[in-house]
PDB file of C-alpha atoms in Angstrom:
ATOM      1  CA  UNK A   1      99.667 -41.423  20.381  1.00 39.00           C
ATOM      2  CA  UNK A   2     100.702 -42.294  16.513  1.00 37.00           C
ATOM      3  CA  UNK A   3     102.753 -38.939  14.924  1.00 32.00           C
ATOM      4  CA  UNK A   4      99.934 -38.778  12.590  1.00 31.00           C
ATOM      5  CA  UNK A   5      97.121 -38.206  15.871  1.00 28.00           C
ATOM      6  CA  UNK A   6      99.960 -35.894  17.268  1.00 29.00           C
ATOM      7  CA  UNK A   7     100.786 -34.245  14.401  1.00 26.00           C
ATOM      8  CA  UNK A   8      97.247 -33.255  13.619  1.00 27.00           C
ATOM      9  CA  UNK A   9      96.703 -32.307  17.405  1.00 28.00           C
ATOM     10  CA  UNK A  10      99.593 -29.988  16.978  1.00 25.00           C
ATOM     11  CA  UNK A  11      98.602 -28.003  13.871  1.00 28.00           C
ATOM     12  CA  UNK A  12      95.253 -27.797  15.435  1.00 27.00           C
ATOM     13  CA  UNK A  13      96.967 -26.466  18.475  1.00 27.00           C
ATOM     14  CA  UNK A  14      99.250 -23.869  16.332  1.00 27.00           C
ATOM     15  CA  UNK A  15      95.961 -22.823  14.386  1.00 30.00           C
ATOM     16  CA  UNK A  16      94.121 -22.041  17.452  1.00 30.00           C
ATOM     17  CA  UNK A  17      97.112 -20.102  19.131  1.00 28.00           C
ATOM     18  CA  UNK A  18      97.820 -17.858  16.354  1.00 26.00           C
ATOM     19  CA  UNK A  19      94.796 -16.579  16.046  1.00 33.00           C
ATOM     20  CA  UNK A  20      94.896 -15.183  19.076  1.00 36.00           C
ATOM     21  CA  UNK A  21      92.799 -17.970  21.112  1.00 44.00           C
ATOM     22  CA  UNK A  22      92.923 -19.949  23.732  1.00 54.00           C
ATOM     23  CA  UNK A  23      91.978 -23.680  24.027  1.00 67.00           C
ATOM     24  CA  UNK A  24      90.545 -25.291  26.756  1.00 79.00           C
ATOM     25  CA  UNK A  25      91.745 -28.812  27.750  1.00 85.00           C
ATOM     26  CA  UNK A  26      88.659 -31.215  28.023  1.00 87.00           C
ATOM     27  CA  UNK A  27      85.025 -31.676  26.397  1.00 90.00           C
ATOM     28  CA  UNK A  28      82.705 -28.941  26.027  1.00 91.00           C
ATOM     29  CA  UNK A  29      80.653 -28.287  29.035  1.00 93.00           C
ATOM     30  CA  UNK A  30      77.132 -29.997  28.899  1.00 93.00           C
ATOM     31  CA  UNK A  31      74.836 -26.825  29.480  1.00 95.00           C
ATOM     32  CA  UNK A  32      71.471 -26.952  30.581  1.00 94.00           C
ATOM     33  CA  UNK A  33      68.734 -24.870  27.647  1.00 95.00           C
ATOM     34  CA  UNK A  34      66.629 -22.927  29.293  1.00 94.00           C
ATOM     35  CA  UNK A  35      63.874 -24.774  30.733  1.00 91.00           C
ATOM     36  CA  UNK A  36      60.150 -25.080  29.262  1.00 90.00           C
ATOM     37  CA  UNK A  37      61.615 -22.891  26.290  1.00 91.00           C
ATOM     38  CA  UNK A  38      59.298 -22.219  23.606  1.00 90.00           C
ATOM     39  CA  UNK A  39      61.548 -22.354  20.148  1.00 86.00           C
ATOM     40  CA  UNK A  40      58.477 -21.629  18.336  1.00 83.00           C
ATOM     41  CA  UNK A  41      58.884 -18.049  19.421  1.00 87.00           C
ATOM     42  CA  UNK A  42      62.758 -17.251  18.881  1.00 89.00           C
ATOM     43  CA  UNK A  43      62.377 -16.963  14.969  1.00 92.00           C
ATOM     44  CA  UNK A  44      62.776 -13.773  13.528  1.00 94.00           C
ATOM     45  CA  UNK A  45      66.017 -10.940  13.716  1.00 95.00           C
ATOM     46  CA  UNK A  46      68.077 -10.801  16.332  1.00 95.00           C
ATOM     47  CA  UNK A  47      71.158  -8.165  16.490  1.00 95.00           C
ATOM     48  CA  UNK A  48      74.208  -9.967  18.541  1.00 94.00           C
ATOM     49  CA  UNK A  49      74.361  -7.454  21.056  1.00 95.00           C
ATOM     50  CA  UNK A  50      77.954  -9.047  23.400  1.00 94.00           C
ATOM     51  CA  UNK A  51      80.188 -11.951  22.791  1.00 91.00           C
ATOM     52  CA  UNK A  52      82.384 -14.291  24.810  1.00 90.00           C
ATOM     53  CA  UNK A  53      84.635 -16.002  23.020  1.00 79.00           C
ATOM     54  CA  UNK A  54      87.332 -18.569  23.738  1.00 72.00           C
ATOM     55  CA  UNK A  55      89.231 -20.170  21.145  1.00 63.00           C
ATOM     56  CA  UNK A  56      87.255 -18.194  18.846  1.00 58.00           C
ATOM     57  CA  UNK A  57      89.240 -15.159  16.132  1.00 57.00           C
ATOM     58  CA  UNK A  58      90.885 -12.459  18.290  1.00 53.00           C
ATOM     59  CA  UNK A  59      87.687 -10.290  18.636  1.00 64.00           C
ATOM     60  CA  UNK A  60      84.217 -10.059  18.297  1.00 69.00           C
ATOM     61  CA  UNK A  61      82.683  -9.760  15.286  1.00 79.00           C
ATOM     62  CA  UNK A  62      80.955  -5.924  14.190  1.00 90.00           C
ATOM     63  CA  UNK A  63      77.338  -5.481  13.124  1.00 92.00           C
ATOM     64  CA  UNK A  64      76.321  -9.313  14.161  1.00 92.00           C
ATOM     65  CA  UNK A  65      72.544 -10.017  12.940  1.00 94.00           C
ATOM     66  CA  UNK A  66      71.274 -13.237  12.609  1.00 93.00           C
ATOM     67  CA  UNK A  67      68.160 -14.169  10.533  1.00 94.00           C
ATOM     68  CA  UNK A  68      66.238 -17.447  12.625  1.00 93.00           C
ATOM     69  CA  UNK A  69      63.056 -19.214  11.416  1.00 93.00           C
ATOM     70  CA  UNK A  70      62.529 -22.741  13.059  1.00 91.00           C
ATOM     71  CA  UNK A  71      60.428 -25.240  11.629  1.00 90.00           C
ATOM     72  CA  UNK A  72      57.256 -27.361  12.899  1.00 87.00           C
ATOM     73  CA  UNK A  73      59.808 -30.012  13.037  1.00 86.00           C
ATOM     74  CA  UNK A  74      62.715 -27.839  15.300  1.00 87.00           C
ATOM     75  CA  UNK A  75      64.663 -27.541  12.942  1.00 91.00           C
ATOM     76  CA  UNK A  76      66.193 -23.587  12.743  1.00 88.00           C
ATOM     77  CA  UNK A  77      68.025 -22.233   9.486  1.00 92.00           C
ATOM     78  CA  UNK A  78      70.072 -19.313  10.449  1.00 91.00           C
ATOM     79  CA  UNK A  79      71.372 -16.479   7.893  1.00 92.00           C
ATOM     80  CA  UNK A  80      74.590 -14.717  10.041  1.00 90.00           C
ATOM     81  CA  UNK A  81      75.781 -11.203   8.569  1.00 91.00           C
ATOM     82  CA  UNK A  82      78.783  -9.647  10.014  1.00 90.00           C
ATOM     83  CA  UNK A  83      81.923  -7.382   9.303  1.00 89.00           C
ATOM     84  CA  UNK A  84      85.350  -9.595  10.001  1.00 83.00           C
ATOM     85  CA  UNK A  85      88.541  -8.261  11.314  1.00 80.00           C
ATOM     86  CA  UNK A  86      88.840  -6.444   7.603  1.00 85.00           C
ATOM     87  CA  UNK A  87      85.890  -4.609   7.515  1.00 86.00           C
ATOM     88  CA  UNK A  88      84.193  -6.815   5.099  1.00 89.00           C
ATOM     89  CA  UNK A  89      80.672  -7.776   5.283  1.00 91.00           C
ATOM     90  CA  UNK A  90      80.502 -11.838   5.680  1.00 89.00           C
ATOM     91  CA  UNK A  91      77.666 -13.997   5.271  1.00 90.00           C
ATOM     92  CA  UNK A  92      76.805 -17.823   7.004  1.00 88.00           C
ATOM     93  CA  UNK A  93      74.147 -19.878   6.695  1.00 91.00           C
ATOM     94  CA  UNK A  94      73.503 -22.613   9.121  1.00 91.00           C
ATOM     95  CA  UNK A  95      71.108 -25.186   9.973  1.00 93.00           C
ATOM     96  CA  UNK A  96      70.705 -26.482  13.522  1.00 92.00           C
ATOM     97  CA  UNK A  97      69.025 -29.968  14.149  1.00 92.00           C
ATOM     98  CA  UNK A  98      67.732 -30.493  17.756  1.00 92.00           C
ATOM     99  CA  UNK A  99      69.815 -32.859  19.847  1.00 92.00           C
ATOM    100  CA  UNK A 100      67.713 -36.318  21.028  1.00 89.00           C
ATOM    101  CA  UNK A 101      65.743 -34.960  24.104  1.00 85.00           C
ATOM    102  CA  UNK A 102      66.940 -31.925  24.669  1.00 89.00           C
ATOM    103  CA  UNK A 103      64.743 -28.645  23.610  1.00 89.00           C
ATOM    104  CA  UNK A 104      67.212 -25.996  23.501  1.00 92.00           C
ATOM    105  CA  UNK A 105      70.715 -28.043  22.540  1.00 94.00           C
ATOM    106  CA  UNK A 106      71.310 -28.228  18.738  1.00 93.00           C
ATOM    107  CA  UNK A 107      74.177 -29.610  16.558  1.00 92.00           C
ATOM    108  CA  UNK A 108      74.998 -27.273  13.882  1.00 92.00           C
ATOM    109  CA  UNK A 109      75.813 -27.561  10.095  1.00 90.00           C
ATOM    110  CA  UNK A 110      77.018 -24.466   8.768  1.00 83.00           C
ATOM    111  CA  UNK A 111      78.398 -22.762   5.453  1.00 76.00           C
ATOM    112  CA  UNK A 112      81.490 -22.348   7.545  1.00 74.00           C
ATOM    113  CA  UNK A 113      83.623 -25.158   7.728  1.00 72.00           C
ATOM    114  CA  UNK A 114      85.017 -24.796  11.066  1.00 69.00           C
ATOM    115  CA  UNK A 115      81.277 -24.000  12.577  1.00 74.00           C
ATOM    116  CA  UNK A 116      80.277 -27.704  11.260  1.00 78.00           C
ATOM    117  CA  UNK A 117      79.637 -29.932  14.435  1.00 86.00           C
ATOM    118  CA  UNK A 118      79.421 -26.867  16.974  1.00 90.00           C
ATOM    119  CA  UNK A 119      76.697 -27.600  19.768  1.00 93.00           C
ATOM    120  CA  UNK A 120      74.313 -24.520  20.630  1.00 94.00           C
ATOM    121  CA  UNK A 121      72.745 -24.150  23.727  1.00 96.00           C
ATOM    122  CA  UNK A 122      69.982 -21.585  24.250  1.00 96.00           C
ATOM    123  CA  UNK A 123      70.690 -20.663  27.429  1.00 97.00           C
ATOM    124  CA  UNK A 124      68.076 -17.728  28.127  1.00 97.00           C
ATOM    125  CA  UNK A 125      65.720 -16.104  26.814  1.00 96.00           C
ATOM    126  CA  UNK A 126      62.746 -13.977  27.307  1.00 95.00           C
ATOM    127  CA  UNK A 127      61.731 -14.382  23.599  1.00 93.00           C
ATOM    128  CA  UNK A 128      62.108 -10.458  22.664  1.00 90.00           C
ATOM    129  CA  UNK A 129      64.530  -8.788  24.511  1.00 94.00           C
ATOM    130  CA  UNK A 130      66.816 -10.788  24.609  1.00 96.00           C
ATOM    131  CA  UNK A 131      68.575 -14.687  24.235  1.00 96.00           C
ATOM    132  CA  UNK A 132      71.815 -15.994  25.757  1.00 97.00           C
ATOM    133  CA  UNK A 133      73.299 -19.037  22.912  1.00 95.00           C
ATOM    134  CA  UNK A 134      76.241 -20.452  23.925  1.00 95.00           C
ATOM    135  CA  UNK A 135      78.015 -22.608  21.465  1.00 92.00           C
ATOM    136  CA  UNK A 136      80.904 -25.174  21.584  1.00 92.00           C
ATOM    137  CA  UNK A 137      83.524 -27.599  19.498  1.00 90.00           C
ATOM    138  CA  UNK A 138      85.702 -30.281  21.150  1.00 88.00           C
ATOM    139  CA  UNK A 139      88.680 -31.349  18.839  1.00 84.00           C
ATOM    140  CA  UNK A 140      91.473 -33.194  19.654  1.00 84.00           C
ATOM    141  CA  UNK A 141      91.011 -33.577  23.131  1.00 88.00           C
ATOM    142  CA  UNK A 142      90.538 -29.646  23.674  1.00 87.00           C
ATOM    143  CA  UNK A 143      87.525 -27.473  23.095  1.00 88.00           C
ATOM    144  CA  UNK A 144      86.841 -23.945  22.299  1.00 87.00           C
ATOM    145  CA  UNK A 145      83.340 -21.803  22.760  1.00 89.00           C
ATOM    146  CA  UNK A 146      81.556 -18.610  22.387  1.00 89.00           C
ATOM    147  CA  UNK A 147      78.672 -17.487  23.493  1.00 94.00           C
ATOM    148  CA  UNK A 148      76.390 -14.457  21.822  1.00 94.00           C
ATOM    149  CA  UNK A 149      73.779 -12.302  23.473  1.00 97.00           C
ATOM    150  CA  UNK A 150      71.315 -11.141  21.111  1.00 96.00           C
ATOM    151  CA  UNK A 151      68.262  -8.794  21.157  1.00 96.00           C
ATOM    152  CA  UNK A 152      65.479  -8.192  18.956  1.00 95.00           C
ATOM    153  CA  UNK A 153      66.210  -4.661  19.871  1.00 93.00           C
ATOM    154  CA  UNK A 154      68.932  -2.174  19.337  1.00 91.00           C
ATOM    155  CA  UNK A 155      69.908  -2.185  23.192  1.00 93.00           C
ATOM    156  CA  UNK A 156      69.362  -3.913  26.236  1.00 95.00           C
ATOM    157  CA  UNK A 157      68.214  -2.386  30.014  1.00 96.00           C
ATOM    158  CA  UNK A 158      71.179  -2.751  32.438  1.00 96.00           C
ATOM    159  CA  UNK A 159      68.036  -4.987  34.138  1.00 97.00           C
ATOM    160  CA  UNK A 160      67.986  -7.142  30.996  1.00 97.00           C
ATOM    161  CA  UNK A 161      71.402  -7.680  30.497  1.00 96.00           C
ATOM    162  CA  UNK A 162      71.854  -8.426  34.249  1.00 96.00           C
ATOM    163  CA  UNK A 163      69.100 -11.288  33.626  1.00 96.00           C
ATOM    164  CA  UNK A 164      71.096 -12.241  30.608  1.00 96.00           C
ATOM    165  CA  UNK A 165      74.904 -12.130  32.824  1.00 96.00           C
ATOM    166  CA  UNK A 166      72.851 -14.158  35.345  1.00 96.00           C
ATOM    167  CA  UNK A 167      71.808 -17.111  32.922  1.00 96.00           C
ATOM    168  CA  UNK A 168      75.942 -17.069  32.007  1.00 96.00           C
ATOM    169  CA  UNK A 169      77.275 -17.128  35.510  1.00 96.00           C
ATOM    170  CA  UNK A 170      74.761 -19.892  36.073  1.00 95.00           C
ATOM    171  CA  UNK A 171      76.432 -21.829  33.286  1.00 95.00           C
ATOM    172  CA  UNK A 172      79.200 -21.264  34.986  1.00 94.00           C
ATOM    173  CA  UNK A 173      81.399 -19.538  32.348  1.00 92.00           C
ATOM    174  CA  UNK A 174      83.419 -16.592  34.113  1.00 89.00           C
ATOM    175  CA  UNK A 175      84.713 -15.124  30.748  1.00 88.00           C
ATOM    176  CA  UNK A 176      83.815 -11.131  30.266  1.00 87.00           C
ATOM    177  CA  UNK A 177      80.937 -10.035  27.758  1.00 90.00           C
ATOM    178  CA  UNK A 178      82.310  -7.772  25.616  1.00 89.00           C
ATOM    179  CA  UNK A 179      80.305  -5.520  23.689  1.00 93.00           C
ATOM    180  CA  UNK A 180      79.936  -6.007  20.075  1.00 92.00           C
ATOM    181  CA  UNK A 181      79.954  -2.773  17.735  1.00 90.00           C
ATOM    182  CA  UNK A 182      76.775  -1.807  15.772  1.00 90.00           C
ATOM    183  CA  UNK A 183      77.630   1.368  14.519  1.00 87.00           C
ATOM    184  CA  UNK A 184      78.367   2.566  10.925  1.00 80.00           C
ATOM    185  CA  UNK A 185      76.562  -0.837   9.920  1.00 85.00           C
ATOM    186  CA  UNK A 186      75.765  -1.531   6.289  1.00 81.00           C
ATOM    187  CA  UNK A 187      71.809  -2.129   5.518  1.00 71.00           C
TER     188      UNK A 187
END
């Protein structure tokens, strides 16, 4: 490995430790969208209801909503609000363009630097209660993920977000959903 690979893999390494993460040796895990999904249905607002996250700020983000409208074409444009760690209300815009074959699997561009090449995987989704996306980044030989359940809703049935734990287990991530505060929001 040249110093210049190894120094780069080591301030990548430092960045992702102190912020409180964790990464995970390896490739991202090649998840399986939901099958015969529908992405002509899953525009519209969705509040992020829970959050895994792993490699990924030290906690979840607070009033999550995220604005989707997909295209003819696939395409979805995303418009992400959110309070960070500071109480201060962030916005991201992304753009996800589907991956070769695979309905479900997008590779995202997004206002946020870091966000650029993630891979987002609709896991689940029952197209109004709720949707399981579970996104990932391999760098430098390591990769970190989160994954979001959202809700067109303000809350989920404990029957709902079983169905939604289920589609995560089956993905085989073992991480705990945490849930993600939605109160005191700004309009």
């Amino acid at each position: 490995m040249s110093s210049t690979l190894g120094f780069a893999f080591l301030a990548l390494l430092v960045a992702i430790v102190s912020r409180g993460a964790v990464a995970v040796p390896g490739d991202c895990p090649n998840w399986t969208p939901k099958a015969d999904l529908d992405t002509s249905t899953l525009s519209g607002q969705w509040t992020g209801l829970y959050y895994i996250k792993n490699g990924f700020g030290r906690q979840a983000p607070s009033c999550l909503k995220a604005n989707i409208q997909i295209s003819s074409t696939g395409v979805f444009n995303s418009t992400v609000t959110f309070l960070n760690d500071n109480n201060e209300r962030m916005n991201r815009t992304s753009v996800g363009t589907p991956v070769a074959g695979q309905v479900g699997k997008y590779l995202i561009s997004s206002s946020q630097q870091f966000h650029n090449g993630l891979v987002t995987t609709v896991l689940d989704t029952d197209y109004t209660n709720y949707a399981v996306l579970a996104s990932c980044k391999a760098t430098g030989g390591n990769y970190a993920y989160f994954v979001t359940v959202f809700s067109k809703h303000a809350t989920l049935t404990p029957q709902l977000l079983d169905a939604a734990k289920a589609s995560i287990t089956q993905a085989q991530i073992t991480d705990e959903l945490t849930p993600i505060n939605q109160s005191n929001c700004p309009n």
